[in-house]
Tab-separated table of C-alpha atoms and ligand atoms in Angstrom:
chain	number	residue	atom	x	y	z
D	1	MET	CA	137.880	-157.328	-24.923
D	2	ALA	CA	140.195	-159.501	-22.837
D	3	THR	CA	142.811	-158.141	-21.669
D	4	ALA	CA	146.785	-160.146	-21.064
D	5	GLY	CA	145.196	-162.816	-17.955
D	6	HIS	CA	141.042	-161.571	-18.455
D	7	ARG	CA	138.804	-163.221	-20.138
D	8	SER	CA	136.208	-160.586	-20.250
D	9	PRO	CA	131.888	-162.380	-18.673
D	10	LYS	CA	130.904	-163.883	-21.424
D	11	LEU	CA	126.959	-165.098	-21.763
D	12	THR	CA	125.801	-167.449	-23.235
D	13	ALA	CA	122.060	-167.814	-25.204
D	14	VAL	CA	120.369	-171.175	-25.676
D	15	LEU	CA	117.928	-170.580	-28.036
D	16	VAL	CA	115.881	-173.657	-29.109
D	17	GLY	CA	113.037	-173.653	-32.491
D	18	ASP	CA	112.376	-170.542	-34.676
D	19	ASP	CA	109.842	-168.523	-33.249
D	20	PRO	CA	111.044	-164.721	-34.588
D	21	ALA	CA	110.107	-162.733	-31.636
D	22	SER	CA	112.270	-165.371	-30.015
D	23	ALA	CA	115.403	-164.957	-32.441
D	24	ILE	CA	114.964	-160.798	-32.123
D	25	TYR	CA	114.928	-160.881	-28.583
D	26	VAL	CA	119.063	-163.179	-28.084
D	27	ARG	CA	119.745	-161.565	-31.300
D	28	THR	CA	119.427	-157.767	-29.153
D	29	LYS	CA	120.701	-159.295	-26.155
D	30	THR	CA	123.928	-160.444	-27.480
D	31	ARG	CA	124.469	-157.783	-29.916
D	32	THR	CA	124.115	-155.389	-26.710
D	33	CYS	CA	126.982	-157.849	-25.225
D	34	GLU	CA	129.031	-156.803	-28.134
D	35	GLY	CA	128.849	-153.099	-27.535
D	36	LEU	CA	129.419	-153.201	-23.776
D	37	GLY	CA	133.254	-155.848	-24.112
D	38	ILE	CA	131.192	-158.732	-22.682
D	39	ASP	CA	131.706	-162.612	-25.097
D	40	SER	CA	128.055	-164.271	-25.888
D	41	GLU	CA	127.522	-166.950	-28.360
D	42	THR	CA	123.689	-168.351	-29.478
D	43	ILE	CA	123.395	-171.729	-29.030
D	44	GLU	CA	120.121	-172.534	-31.456
D	45	LEU	CA	118.672	-176.656	-31.053
D	46	PRO	CA	115.818	-177.254	-32.993
D	47	GLU	CA	111.883	-177.090	-32.139
D	48	ASN	CA	111.859	-180.942	-31.667
D	49	VAL	CA	114.795	-180.962	-29.319
D	50	SER	CA	114.175	-183.598	-26.734
D	51	THR	CA	114.450	-181.482	-22.402
D	52	LYS	CA	117.539	-184.844	-22.464
D	53	ASP	CA	119.266	-183.294	-24.918
D	54	LEU	CA	118.071	-180.249	-23.720
D	55	ILE	CA	119.442	-180.389	-20.508
D	56	GLY	CA	122.741	-181.940	-21.740
D	57	TYR	CA	123.604	-178.960	-23.544
D	58	ILE	CA	122.872	-176.721	-20.258
D	59	ASP	CA	124.974	-179.217	-17.833
D	60	GLU	CA	128.419	-178.311	-20.635
D	61	LEU	CA	127.132	-175.205	-19.911
D	62	ASN	CA	127.450	-175.663	-15.976
D	63	THR	CA	130.566	-176.640	-16.363
D	64	ASN	CA	132.380	-174.759	-18.614
D	65	LYS	CA	134.208	-172.328	-16.509
D	66	GLY	CA	134.931	-170.381	-19.943
D	67	VAL	CA	130.976	-169.179	-19.490
D	68	ASP	CA	129.323	-166.957	-16.661
D	69	GLY	CA	125.798	-166.244	-17.197
D	70	ILE	CA	123.180	-168.909	-18.916
D	71	LEU	CA	120.384	-167.497	-20.098
D	72	VAL	CA	117.423	-169.889	-22.096
D	73	GLN	CA	114.897	-167.925	-24.377
D	74	LEU	CA	111.638	-168.511	-22.729
D	75	PRO	CA	108.877	-170.122	-23.857
D	76	LEU	CA	110.774	-173.154	-25.140
D	77	PRO	CA	108.666	-175.842	-27.395
D	78	SER	CA	106.188	-176.746	-26.463
D	79	GLY	CA	107.779	-180.679	-26.292
D	80	VAL	CA	110.014	-179.213	-23.582
D	81	ASP	CA	110.019	-180.068	-20.158
D	82	THR	CA	110.306	-176.120	-19.159
D	83	GLU	CA	110.722	-176.840	-14.892
D	84	ALA	CA	113.145	-179.485	-16.019
D	85	VAL	CA	115.529	-177.488	-17.930
D	86	LEU	CA	115.287	-174.023	-15.262
D	87	ASP	CA	115.869	-176.557	-12.437
D	88	ASN	CA	119.513	-177.650	-14.148
D	89	ILE	CA	120.793	-174.420	-15.602
D	90	ASP	CA	123.921	-173.641	-12.638
D	91	PRO	CA	122.875	-171.699	-9.964
D	92	ARG	CA	125.158	-169.142	-9.974
D	93	LYS	CA	125.499	-168.814	-13.732
D	94	ASP	CA	121.187	-168.591	-13.872
D	95	VAL	CA	120.934	-164.416	-14.941
D	96	ASP	CA	117.788	-164.907	-15.613
D	97	GLY	CA	116.998	-165.443	-12.103
D	98	LEU	CA	114.612	-168.463	-12.738
D	99	HIS	CA	116.070	-171.630	-11.267
D	100	PRO	CA	114.028	-172.019	-7.967
D	101	HIS	CA	117.194	-171.300	-5.335
D	102	ASN	CA	117.256	-167.979	-6.933
D	103	VAL	CA	113.868	-167.374	-7.157
D	104	GLY	CA	113.406	-168.603	-2.801
D	105	LEU	CA	116.544	-165.874	-2.316
D	106	LEU	CA	114.319	-163.417	-4.229
D	107	VAL	CA	111.064	-164.097	-2.262
D	108	GLN	CA	113.763	-164.144	1.426
D	109	GLY	CA	115.058	-160.716	0.408
D	110	ARG	CA	117.790	-161.322	-0.562
D	111	PRO	CA	118.582	-161.737	-3.830
D	112	ARG	CA	121.098	-163.084	-6.476
D	113	PHE	CA	120.115	-162.205	-9.872
D	114	VAL	CA	116.956	-160.074	-9.546
D	115	PRO	CA	114.891	-161.174	-12.629
D	116	ALA	CA	115.775	-159.035	-15.658
D	117	THR	CA	112.317	-156.954	-15.828
D	118	PRO	CA	110.942	-156.114	-13.104
D	119	GLY	CA	114.863	-155.644	-12.097
D	120	GLY	CA	114.749	-152.718	-14.544
D	121	ILE	CA	111.628	-151.498	-13.378
D	122	MET	CA	112.604	-150.784	-10.140
D	123	GLN	CA	115.407	-149.262	-11.634
D	124	MET	CA	113.031	-147.029	-13.178
D	125	LEU	CA	110.262	-145.746	-10.089
D	126	ASP	CA	113.812	-145.286	-8.008
D	127	ARG	CA	115.331	-143.481	-10.689
D	128	ARG	CA	112.691	-141.524	-11.011
D	129	GLY	CA	111.695	-140.493	-7.729
D	130	ILE	CA	107.958	-142.605	-7.776
D	131	GLU	CA	107.620	-143.435	-4.077
D	132	ILE	CA	106.847	-147.106	-3.828
D	133	GLU	CA	106.848	-147.258	0.519
D	134	GLY	CA	103.475	-147.438	1.757
D	135	ALA	CA	102.360	-146.874	-2.762
D	136	ASN	CA	99.445	-149.591	-3.597
D	137	ALA	CA	100.649	-151.141	-5.817
D	138	VAL	CA	98.916	-153.375	-8.670
D	139	ILE	CA	100.287	-155.495	-11.189
D	140	ILE	CA	98.134	-157.438	-14.120
D	141	GLY	CA	99.925	-160.787	-14.774
D	142	ARG	CA	101.500	-162.991	-12.408
D	143	SER	CA	103.878	-165.171	-13.984
D	144	GLU	CA	107.402	-166.445	-12.953
D	145	ILE	CA	109.691	-164.017	-15.104
D	146	VAL	CA	107.464	-160.866	-14.180
D	147	GLY	CA	103.974	-160.744	-12.564
D	148	LYS	CA	105.617	-162.601	-9.061
D	149	PRO	CA	109.205	-161.679	-9.052
D	150	MET	CA	107.483	-158.510	-8.854
D	151	ALA	CA	105.562	-158.210	-5.921
D	152	SER	CA	108.274	-159.735	-4.458
D	153	LEU	CA	110.619	-156.285	-4.687
D	154	LEU	CA	107.694	-154.209	-4.041
D	155	MET	CA	106.488	-155.878	-1.118
D	156	HIS	CA	110.075	-156.030	0.441
D	157	ARG	CA	110.324	-152.200	-0.895
D	158	ASN	CA	106.912	-152.200	1.831
D	159	ALA	CA	104.317	-151.491	-0.710
D	160	THR	CA	101.356	-152.599	-0.168
D	161	VAL	CA	100.781	-155.590	-2.989
D	162	THR	CA	97.983	-157.173	-4.721
D	163	VAL	CA	98.420	-159.360	-8.071
D	164	CYS	CA	95.501	-159.776	-10.404
D	165	HIS	CA	95.619	-162.471	-13.007
D	166	SER	CA	92.993	-163.602	-15.399
D	167	ARG	CA	90.325	-165.163	-13.036
D	168	THR	CA	90.137	-161.360	-10.491
D	169	ARG	CA	86.823	-160.091	-10.259
D	170	ASP	CA	85.958	-156.830	-10.744
D	171	LEU	CA	90.096	-155.933	-12.665
D	172	PRO	CA	89.104	-152.551	-12.601
D	173	ALA	CA	87.699	-151.531	-9.722
D	174	VAL	CA	90.968	-153.347	-7.885
D	175	CYS	CA	93.487	-151.054	-11.050
D	176	ARG	CA	91.762	-148.646	-10.211
D	177	SER	CA	93.365	-148.925	-6.748
D	178	ALA	CA	96.917	-148.584	-7.490
D	179	ASP	CA	99.603	-145.535	-7.134
D	180	ILE	CA	101.757	-147.467	-8.820
D	181	LEU	CA	99.919	-150.425	-11.871
D	182	VAL	CA	101.888	-152.593	-13.143
D	183	VAL	CA	100.018	-154.211	-16.231
D	184	ALA	CA	102.183	-157.799	-17.568
D	185	VAL	CA	99.416	-159.636	-19.916
D	186	GLY	CA	100.293	-159.608	-22.963
D	187	ARG	CA	97.154	-158.254	-24.048
D	188	ASP	CA	97.706	-155.419	-27.237
D	189	ALA	CA	95.427	-152.496	-25.255
D	190	MET	CA	93.498	-153.940	-22.860
D	191	VAL	CA	94.622	-151.354	-20.113
D	192	THR	CA	92.273	-148.359	-20.618
D	193	LYS	CA	91.647	-144.909	-18.933
D	194	ASP	CA	89.053	-147.200	-16.409
D	195	PHE	CA	91.298	-148.595	-14.908
D	196	VAL	CA	94.027	-146.082	-13.713
D	197	LYS	CA	93.631	-143.307	-11.269
D	198	SER	CA	94.871	-139.642	-12.224
D	199	GLY	CA	97.718	-139.050	-11.461
D	200	ALA	CA	99.422	-142.691	-11.262
D	201	THR	CA	102.058	-144.246	-12.349
D	202	VAL	CA	102.100	-146.990	-15.042
D	203	ILE	CA	104.484	-149.500	-15.858
D	204	ASP	CA	103.700	-151.213	-19.404
D	205	VAL	CA	105.682	-154.447	-19.814
D	206	GLY	CA	103.053	-155.946	-22.657
D	207	ILE	CA	105.319	-156.178	-25.791
D	208	ASN	CA	101.913	-156.778	-28.810
D	209	ARG	CA	102.345	-157.355	-33.020
D	210	VAL	CA	99.281	-155.945	-34.459
D	211	ALA	CA	99.013	-156.806	-37.820
D	212	ALA	CA	95.515	-156.076	-38.007
D	213	ARG	CA	94.617	-152.113	-39.698
D	214	ALA	CA	91.381	-152.507	-38.046
D	215	ARG	CA	92.393	-153.096	-34.602
D	216	VAL	CA	95.336	-150.228	-35.064
D	217	GLU	CA	92.660	-147.413	-36.555
D	218	ASP	CA	90.900	-149.009	-32.709
D	219	ILE	CA	93.741	-148.604	-30.682
D	220	PHE	CA	94.946	-145.407	-32.473
D	221	GLY	CA	91.918	-143.475	-34.259
D	222	GLU	CA	94.211	-141.088	-35.854
D	223	TYR	CA	97.055	-143.355	-36.495
D	224	SER	CA	100.099	-141.704	-38.612
D	225	ASP	CA	102.498	-143.789	-39.318
D	226	TRP	CA	101.167	-146.578	-41.614
D	227	GLU	CA	104.157	-146.146	-43.286
D	228	LYS	CA	106.011	-148.298	-41.149
D	229	PHE	CA	102.962	-150.557	-40.413
D	230	ASN	CA	102.850	-151.338	-44.016
D	231	GLN	CA	106.921	-151.932	-44.394
D	232	ARG	CA	106.475	-154.561	-41.914
D	233	GLY	CA	103.089	-156.208	-41.625
D	234	TYR	CA	102.798	-155.208	-37.625
D	235	ILE	CA	103.399	-152.719	-35.575
D	236	VAL	CA	104.567	-153.378	-31.550
D	237	VAL	CA	101.908	-152.290	-28.400
D	238	GLY	CA	101.811	-152.905	-25.404
D	239	ASP	CA	99.101	-154.036	-23.215
D	240	VAL	CA	97.838	-150.279	-22.121
D	241	HIS	CA	95.812	-148.574	-24.345
D	242	PRO	CA	97.268	-144.689	-25.051
D	243	GLU	CA	94.319	-142.915	-24.088
D	244	VAL	CA	95.969	-144.202	-20.112
D	245	GLU	CA	98.932	-141.205	-20.807
D	246	GLU	CA	96.004	-138.290	-20.531
D	247	ILE	CA	95.247	-139.358	-16.293
D	248	ALA	CA	98.741	-141.377	-15.513
D	249	GLY	CA	101.155	-139.522	-13.999
D	250	ALA	CA	103.549	-141.479	-15.602
D	251	LEU	CA	103.714	-143.611	-18.345
D	252	THR	CA	106.081	-145.893	-19.732
D	253	PRO	CA	106.016	-146.337	-23.612
D	254	VAL	CA	106.183	-149.463	-25.754
D	255	PRO	CA	108.782	-149.338	-27.791
D	256	GLY	CA	110.945	-148.063	-25.473
D	257	GLY	CA	110.583	-148.122	-21.758
D	258	VAL	CA	110.994	-151.543	-19.580
D	259	GLY	CA	112.806	-153.931	-23.069
D	260	PRO	CA	115.673	-151.892	-23.057
D	261	LEU	CA	115.471	-152.046	-19.285
D	262	THR	CA	115.066	-155.058	-19.127
D	263	ILE	CA	118.295	-155.855	-21.082
D	264	GLY	CA	120.270	-153.745	-19.460
D	265	MET	CA	119.612	-155.068	-16.374
D	266	LEU	CA	120.437	-159.257	-17.444
D	267	MET	CA	124.157	-157.442	-18.459
D	268	SER	CA	124.222	-156.294	-15.591
D	269	ASN	CA	123.221	-159.672	-13.378
D	270	THR	CA	126.014	-161.291	-16.338
D	271	LEU	CA	128.469	-159.141	-14.880
D	272	GLU	CA	127.837	-159.964	-11.157
D	273	ALA	CA	128.261	-163.640	-12.098
D	274	ALA	CA	131.035	-163.031	-13.348
D	275	ALA	CA	132.559	-161.256	-10.914
D	276	ARG	CA	130.762	-163.422	-8.336
D	277	LEU	CA	132.587	-166.795	-10.145
D	278	ARG	CA	136.100	-164.976	-10.328
D	279	ALA	CA	135.945	-164.094	-6.478
D	280	THR	CA	134.798	-167.870	-5.834
D	281	SER	CA	137.193	-169.536	-7.994
D	282	THR	CA	140.231	-171.582	-6.706
D	283	GLY	CA	141.299	-172.123	-10.171
R	1	NDP	P1	102.520	-165.241	-19.604
R	1	NDP	O1	101.079	-164.576	-20.490
R	1	NDP	O2	103.069	-165.781	-19.042
R	1	NDP	O3	101.285	-163.985	-17.976
R	1	NDP	C1	100.200	-164.003	-18.428
R	1	NDP	C2	99.668	-163.010	-17.292
R	1	NDP	O4	98.258	-162.430	-17.658
R	1	NDP	C3	98.785	-164.501	-16.459
R	1	NDP	O5	98.917	-164.079	-15.448
R	1	NDP	C4	97.376	-163.981	-16.443
R	1	NDP	O6	96.456	-164.474	-16.311
R	1	NDP	C5	97.491	-162.842	-16.909
R	1	NDP	N1	96.086	-162.502	-18.120
R	1	NDP	C6	95.453	-163.858	-18.983
R	1	NDP	N2	94.469	-162.507	-19.758
R	1	NDP	C7	94.134	-161.850	-18.814
R	1	NDP	C8	92.531	-161.164	-18.678
R	1	NDP	N3	92.232	-160.728	-19.440
R	1	NDP	N4	93.332	-160.665	-17.607
R	1	NDP	C9	93.444	-160.550	-16.626
R	1	NDP	N5	94.895	-161.608	-15.971
R	1	NDP	C10	94.982	-161.870	-17.581
R	1	NDP	O7	102.616	-163.829	-19.872
R	1	NDP	P2	104.480	-162.788	-19.348
R	1	NDP	O8	104.278	-162.833	-18.043
R	1	NDP	O9	105.576	-164.265	-20.312
R	1	NDP	O10	104.506	-161.757	-20.719
R	1	NDP	C11	103.503	-160.957	-20.375
R	1	NDP	C12	103.607	-159.933	-21.554
R	1	NDP	O11	104.579	-159.260	-21.086
R	1	NDP	C13	104.029	-159.693	-22.559
R	1	NDP	O12	103.432	-159.659	-23.933
R	1	NDP	C14	105.242	-160.612	-23.464
R	1	NDP	O13	105.747	-160.240	-24.442
R	1	NDP	C15	105.825	-159.186	-22.317
R	1	NDP	N6	107.158	-159.341	-21.830
R	1	NDP	C16	108.308	-158.127	-21.676
R	1	NDP	C17	109.281	-157.813	-21.404
R	1	NDP	C18	110.760	-157.085	-21.545
R	1	NDP	O14	111.103	-156.858	-21.942
R	1	NDP	N7	109.321	-155.884	-22.038
R	1	NDP	C19	109.422	-159.486	-20.567
R	1	NDP	C20	109.018	-160.328	-20.478
R	1	NDP	C21	107.825	-160.384	-20.908
R	1	NDP	P3	95.892	-166.276	-15.284
R	1	NDP	O15	97.633	-166.556	-15.120
R	1	NDP	O16	95.622	-166.783	-14.906
R	1	NDP	O17	96.135	-167.857	-16.826
């Protein structure tokens, strides 16, 4: 809500194609904006939009003084050059922190916008009083939005960081060295008890839809919420197997946990963008 002479911060989301999960994420983000008094809009573009046209829309948002934050929902369709699109977002409005300029600042330890998911995880660790300095932190996944920025953030807080991926040898053994284990792979219930040292803090970033009844039974054994499964036709599970709760010192739930915090951090980045743009505005 704006008062006379003061414009509300505004986040503009760009949603390309009709991926239902992406549409849900964007709707959740814009609804959260509404609840907080941040203006929001979603620009919906067809699956077959060209990279050039998409960059044209981004250019308009870059120069639009009424827009503080620009969020391009990923993944983009395979026909679009994602790097070219992200490179063309004004770094001062890049609230996802994916522009190379912002990535560079993060790697140098002087972030402007911390990508929302790893930013939320740092908040979670700090607010729960988990010791980061000197800890062995293992991250599974090396994506631009989670794994890589997570590694930078933990390293700058003096953790000893190991980044694992699909070519890592003996992944369970590497993971068992972790005091803090961050899992961002996208494979349901992949991380079982034998990946986890007793008492470790386990952060489950994964969001996976499981639509096969047999797989639900396989993961949960006695599953208690078939009504929900039958209603939706799937359930959402993380990358960490529920059995890890028996051994971990702390474990984030899925759903819940990292997802809502990610949205919170995006809101925080939008407010920061708005404050900085106003501070530097000459108009
Ligand atoms: P990406 O698909 O971009 O990256 C996955 C990473 O996992 C890659 O580095 C890949 O290795 C690695 N990997 C794949 N298979 C294996 C394996 N068998 N063993 C070890 N490593 C493996 O994923 P994202 O980072 O974008 O997302 C990961 C998950 O987190 C997804 O489920 C996504 O939905 C979720 N997510 C949740 C968010 C939230 O708000 N809670 C926000 C963002 C993502 P390689 O590089 O070698 O291919």
